């Protein structure tokens, strides 16, 4: 099922259920009327609904920013990896060959094994860290015979550190998500906001059900967006391994 239809189903089901509940409750208490509740319920709704919307909007904005940052981080990591190999091209043939081998192995590990794990929310394992540690050790222990080689070795070492930092940021992004406390606050606040609408009186039966269902649908849409964006590497965000596939092509061309 596509993201578009999944979102429509999510919002549609919530709207229908809310509308049915609103009709049942209104018919059940139709004779009593609730116009007297409007002023008090309106004041409480303003506070409860306002707080809930502010929390949800803040979380959603943070997730949007996190998605952009995660996408940029993948390219920073892949570009730094390519820079390691390019800098290592000036080293002695055995070190150069080893750096080429480890760089391609690392890019392959990330794109073919770590990415599916991040998409599913699983641990990526230690193989990537091991390859990166071997790459760092190879660069640090490379023998140099000229100042130029030493400068390029230092540049390669700096780029390995950049790969390490970007990798750590990428893994942090894939496992961050939205905490249980925040989900609890948003869900309870959403239920309270919709429940308060059942206290209002005034409109006709079906107009009232439509108004309440629209509010519930808007809240459901917000929750759906938060759910889809909580992991930048799956769901609606779904950042792919394009940066590392491009890096693999460049690493192979320079090999």
CSV table of C-alpha atoms in Angstrom, one decimal:
chain,number,residue,atom,x,y,z
A,1,UNK,CA,0.0,0.0,0.0
A,2,UNK,CA,1.3,3.4,-1.0
A,3,UNK,CA,2.0,6.1,1.6
A,4,UNK,CA,-0.8,8.2,0.1
A,5,UNK,CA,-3.5,5.6,0.5
A,6,UNK,CA,-2.2,4.5,3.9
A,7,UNK,CA,-2.6,8.1,5.1
A,8,UNK,CA,-6.1,8.3,3.6
A,9,UNK,CA,-7.1,5.1,5.3
A,10,UNK,CA,-5.6,6.2,8.6
A,11,UNK,CA,-7.4,9.6,8.6
A,12,UNK,CA,-10.6,8.2,7.0
A,13,UNK,CA,-11.1,5.5,9.7
A,14,UNK,CA,-10.6,8.0,12.5
A,15,UNK,CA,-13.0,10.4,11.0
A,16,UNK,CA,-15.7,7.8,10.4
A,17,UNK,CA,-15.4,6.3,13.9
A,18,UNK,CA,-15.5,9.8,15.5
A,19,UNK,CA,-18.5,10.8,13.4
A,20,UNK,CA,-20.4,7.6,14.4
A,21,UNK,CA,-19.6,8.2,18.1
A,22,UNK,CA,-20.7,11.8,17.8
A,23,UNK,CA,-24.1,10.8,16.3
A,24,UNK,CA,-24.7,8.2,19.0
A,25,UNK,CA,-23.8,10.5,21.8
A,26,UNK,CA,-25.9,13.4,20.4
A,27,UNK,CA,-29.0,11.1,19.9
A,28,UNK,CA,-28.5,9.7,23.3
A,29,UNK,CA,-28.6,13.1,25.0
A,30,UNK,CA,-30.5,15.0,22.3
A,31,UNK,CA,-33.3,16.3,24.5
A,32,UNK,CA,-31.0,17.6,27.2
A,33,UNK,CA,-29.1,20.0,25.0
A,34,UNK,CA,-25.5,21.2,25.7
A,35,UNK,CA,-25.5,24.8,24.7
A,36,UNK,CA,-24.9,25.7,28.3
A,37,UNK,CA,-21.6,23.9,28.2
A,38,UNK,CA,-20.2,25.9,25.2
A,39,UNK,CA,-18.6,28.7,27.1
A,40,UNK,CA,-16.8,26.5,29.7
A,41,UNK,CA,-16.0,23.7,27.3
A,42,UNK,CA,-14.7,26.3,24.8
A,43,UNK,CA,-12.3,27.7,27.3
A,44,UNK,CA,-11.0,24.3,28.3
A,45,UNK,CA,-10.8,23.2,24.7
A,46,UNK,CA,-8.7,26.2,23.9
A,47,UNK,CA,-6.1,25.3,26.6
A,48,UNK,CA,-6.1,21.5,26.0
A,49,UNK,CA,-6.2,21.7,22.2
A,50,UNK,CA,-3.7,24.5,22.1
A,51,UNK,CA,-1.1,22.7,24.3
A,52,UNK,CA,-1.6,19.5,22.3
A,53,UNK,CA,-1.1,21.2,18.9
A,54,UNK,CA,2.0,23.0,20.1
A,55,UNK,CA,3.6,19.8,21.3
A,56,UNK,CA,2.7,17.9,18.2
A,57,UNK,CA,3.8,20.8,15.9
A,58,UNK,CA,7.1,21.1,17.8
A,59,UNK,CA,7.7,17.3,17.4
A,60,UNK,CA,6.8,17.4,13.7
A,61,UNK,CA,9.1,20.3,13.0
A,62,UNK,CA,12.0,18.6,14.9
A,63,UNK,CA,11.4,15.5,12.8
A,64,UNK,CA,11.5,17.5,9.5
A,65,UNK,CA,14.8,19.1,10.6
A,66,UNK,CA,16.1,15.7,11.6
A,67,UNK,CA,15.2,14.2,8.3
A,68,UNK,CA,17.1,16.9,6.4
A,69,UNK,CA,20.1,16.5,8.7
A,70,UNK,CA,20.1,12.7,8.3
A,71,UNK,CA,20.0,13.0,4.5
A,72,UNK,CA,22.9,15.5,4.6
A,73,UNK,CA,24.8,13.3,7.0
A,74,UNK,CA,24.7,10.3,4.6
A,75,UNK,CA,26.4,12.4,1.9
A,76,UNK,CA,28.9,13.8,4.3
A,77,UNK,CA,29.9,10.2,5.3
A,78,UNK,CA,30.0,8.9,1.7
A,79,UNK,CA,32.0,11.9,0.4
A,80,UNK,CA,34.5,11.7,3.3
A,81,UNK,CA,35.0,8.0,2.4
A,82,UNK,CA,35.8,8.9,-1.2
A,83,UNK,CA,38.2,11.5,0.0
A,84,UNK,CA,40.0,8.9,2.1
A,85,UNK,CA,40.6,6.8,-1.0
A,86,UNK,CA,41.6,9.8,-3.1
A,87,UNK,CA,44.1,10.9,-0.5
A,88,UNK,CA,45.5,7.4,-0.2
A,89,UNK,CA,46.2,7.2,-3.9
A,90,UNK,CA,49.5,9.0,-3.2
A,91,UNK,CA,50.7,6.4,-0.7
A,92,UNK,CA,52.8,3.3,-1.4
A,93,UNK,CA,51.1,0.6,-3.6
A,94,UNK,CA,50.4,-1.9,-0.8
A,95,UNK,CA,48.8,0.8,1.4
A,96,UNK,CA,46.9,2.3,-1.6
A,97,UNK,CA,45.5,-1.1,-2.5
A,98,UNK,CA,44.5,-1.9,1.1
A,99,UNK,CA,42.7,1.5,1.4
A,100,UNK,CA,40.9,0.9,-1.9
A,101,UNK,CA,39.7,-2.5,-0.7
A,102,UNK,CA,38.5,-1.3,2.7
A,103,UNK,CA,36.8,1.8,1.3
A,104,UNK,CA,34.8,-0.3,-1.1
A,105,UNK,CA,34.0,-2.9,1.5
A,106,UNK,CA,32.8,-0.3,3.9
A,107,UNK,CA,30.5,1.4,1.3
A,108,UNK,CA,29.1,-2.1,0.3
A,109,UNK,CA,28.5,-3.0,3.9
A,110,UNK,CA,26.6,0.2,4.6
A,111,UNK,CA,24.5,0.2,1.4
A,112,UNK,CA,23.7,-3.6,1.3
A,113,UNK,CA,23.5,-4.6,4.9
A,114,UNK,CA,23.3,-1.7,7.3
A,115,UNK,CA,20.6,0.1,5.3
A,116,UNK,CA,18.0,-2.7,5.5
A,117,UNK,CA,18.7,-2.9,9.2
A,118,UNK,CA,18.2,0.8,9.7
A,119,UNK,CA,15.0,0.7,7.7
A,120,UNK,CA,13.6,-2.1,9.9
A,121,UNK,CA,14.8,-0.4,13.1
A,122,UNK,CA,17.3,-3.3,13.8
A,123,UNK,CA,20.9,-3.1,15.1
A,124,UNK,CA,23.4,-2.7,12.3
A,125,UNK,CA,26.0,-4.9,13.9
A,126,UNK,CA,29.7,-4.4,14.3
A,127,UNK,CA,31.0,-5.2,10.8
A,128,UNK,CA,30.9,-1.6,9.7
A,129,UNK,CA,32.8,-0.4,12.7
A,130,UNK,CA,35.4,-3.2,12.2
A,131,UNK,CA,36.0,-2.1,8.6
A,132,UNK,CA,36.3,1.5,9.6
A,133,UNK,CA,38.8,0.6,12.4
A,134,UNK,CA,40.9,-1.4,9.9
A,135,UNK,CA,40.8,1.6,7.5
A,136,UNK,CA,41.9,3.9,10.2
A,137,UNK,CA,44.7,1.6,11.2
A,138,UNK,CA,45.9,1.2,7.6
A,139,UNK,CA,46.1,4.9,7.2
A,140,UNK,CA,47.9,5.5,10.5
A,141,UNK,CA,50.5,2.8,9.8
A,142,UNK,CA,51.1,3.7,6.2
A,143,UNK,CA,54.8,4.3,5.4
A,144,UNK,CA,55.7,7.6,3.8
A,145,UNK,CA,58.9,8.6,2.0
A,146,UNK,CA,58.2,12.2,1.2
A,147,UNK,CA,56.5,15.2,2.6
A,148,UNK,CA,53.8,15.0,0.0
A,149,UNK,CA,53.0,11.5,1.0
A,150,UNK,CA,52.9,12.5,4.7
A,151,UNK,CA,50.6,15.3,3.9
A,152,UNK,CA,48.2,13.0,2.0
A,153,UNK,CA,48.4,10.4,4.8
A,154,UNK,CA,47.4,13.1,7.3
A,155,UNK,CA,44.6,14.2,5.0
A,156,UNK,CA,43.4,10.6,4.7
A,157,UNK,CA,43.5,10.3,8.5
A,158,UNK,CA,41.4,13.5,8.9
A,159,UNK,CA,38.8,12.1,6.4
A,160,UNK,CA,38.6,8.8,8.3
A,161,UNK,CA,37.7,10.8,11.4
A,162,UNK,CA,35.0,12.6,9.4
A,163,UNK,CA,33.6,9.3,8.2
A,164,UNK,CA,33.5,8.1,11.9
A,165,UNK,CA,31.6,11.3,13.0
A,166,UNK,CA,29.1,11.1,10.2
A,167,UNK,CA,28.6,7.4,10.7
A,168,UNK,CA,27.8,7.9,14.4
A,169,UNK,CA,25.4,10.7,13.6
A,170,UNK,CA,23.7,8.5,11.0
A,171,UNK,CA,23.2,5.6,13.4
A,172,UNK,CA,22.0,8.0,16.1
A,173,UNK,CA,19.4,9.3,13.7
A,174,UNK,CA,18.1,5.8,12.8
A,175,UNK,CA,17.6,4.9,16.4
A,176,UNK,CA,16.2,8.1,17.8
A,177,UNK,CA,12.5,8.1,16.9
A,178,UNK,CA,9.9,9.7,19.2
A,179,UNK,CA,10.2,8.8,22.9
A,180,UNK,CA,7.3,7.0,24.6
A,181,UNK,CA,6.7,9.9,26.9
A,182,UNK,CA,6.2,12.3,24.0
A,183,UNK,CA,3.8,9.7,22.3
A,184,UNK,CA,1.9,9.4,25.5
A,185,UNK,CA,1.5,13.2,25.9
A,186,UNK,CA,0.4,13.6,22.2
A,187,UNK,CA,-2.0,10.7,22.2
A,188,UNK,CA,-3.7,11.6,25.5
A,189,UNK,CA,-3.9,15.3,24.5
A,190,UNK,CA,-5.5,14.3,21.2
A,191,UNK,CA,-8.1,12.1,22.9
A,192,UNK,CA,-8.9,14.9,25.3
A,193,UNK,CA,-9.2,17.4,22.5
A,194,UNK,CA,-11.7,15.3,20.6
A,195,UNK,CA,-13.6,14.3,23.8
A,196,UNK,CA,-14.1,17.9,24.7
A,197,UNK,CA,-15.9,18.4,21.3
A,198,UNK,CA,-18.6,16.0,22.5
A,199,UNK,CA,-19.5,18.5,25.2
A,200,UNK,CA,-20.5,21.3,22.8
A,201,UNK,CA,-24.1,21.9,21.6
A,202,UNK,CA,-25.7,24.0,19.0
A,203,UNK,CA,-25.3,22.7,15.4
A,204,UNK,CA,-27.6,20.1,13.8
A,205,UNK,CA,-26.9,16.5,14.3
A,206,UNK,CA,-25.0,15.7,11.1
A,207,UNK,CA,-23.3,19.1,11.0
A,208,UNK,CA,-22.0,18.5,14.5
A,209,UNK,CA,-20.8,15.0,13.5
A,210,UNK,CA,-19.0,16.5,10.5
A,211,UNK,CA,-17.3,19.2,12.6
A,212,UNK,CA,-16.1,16.7,15.2
A,213,UNK,CA,-14.8,14.2,12.5
A,214,UNK,CA,-12.9,17.0,10.8
A,215,UNK,CA,-11.1,17.9,14.0
A,216,UNK,CA,-10.3,14.2,14.6
A,217,UNK,CA,-9.1,13.8,11.0
A,218,UNK,CA,-6.8,16.8,11.3
A,219,UNK,CA,-5.3,15.4,14.5
A,220,UNK,CA,-5.0,11.9,12.9
A,221,UNK,CA,-3.2,13.5,10.0
A,222,UNK,CA,-0.7,15.1,12.3
A,223,UNK,CA,-0.1,11.9,14.2
A,224,UNK,CA,0.3,10.0,10.9
A,225,UNK,CA,3.0,12.5,9.8
A,226,UNK,CA,4.9,12.1,13.1
A,227,UNK,CA,4.7,8.3,12.9
A,228,UNK,CA,6.0,8.3,9.3
A,229,UNK,CA,8.9,10.7,10.0
A,230,UNK,CA,10.2,9.3,13.3
A,231,UNK,CA,12.7,7.1,11.5
A,232,UNK,CA,14.4,9.0,8.7
A,233,UNK,CA,15.4,5.8,7.0
A,234,UNK,CA,11.9,4.2,6.8
A,235,UNK,CA,8.3,5.2,6.4
A,236,UNK,CA,7.4,8.5,4.7
A,237,UNK,CA,11.0,9.8,4.9
A,238,UNK,CA,12.7,6.7,3.6
A,239,UNK,CA,16.2,8.2,3.0
A,240,UNK,CA,17.9,5.7,0.7
A,241,UNK,CA,21.5,4.6,0.3
A,242,UNK,CA,21.9,6.8,-2.8
A,243,UNK,CA,25.0,8.6,-1.3
A,244,UNK,CA,26.8,5.3,-0.9
A,245,UNK,CA,25.8,3.9,-4.2
A,246,UNK,CA,27.2,7.0,-5.8
A,247,UNK,CA,30.3,6.7,-3.7
A,248,UNK,CA,30.8,3.1,-4.7
A,249,UNK,CA,30.7,4.1,-8.4
A,250,UNK,CA,33.4,6.8,-7.7
A,251,UNK,CA,35.5,4.4,-5.7
A,252,UNK,CA,35.4,1.8,-8.4
A,253,UNK,CA,36.2,4.3,-11.1
A,254,UNK,CA,39.3,5.5,-9.2
A,255,UNK,CA,40.4,1.9,-8.5
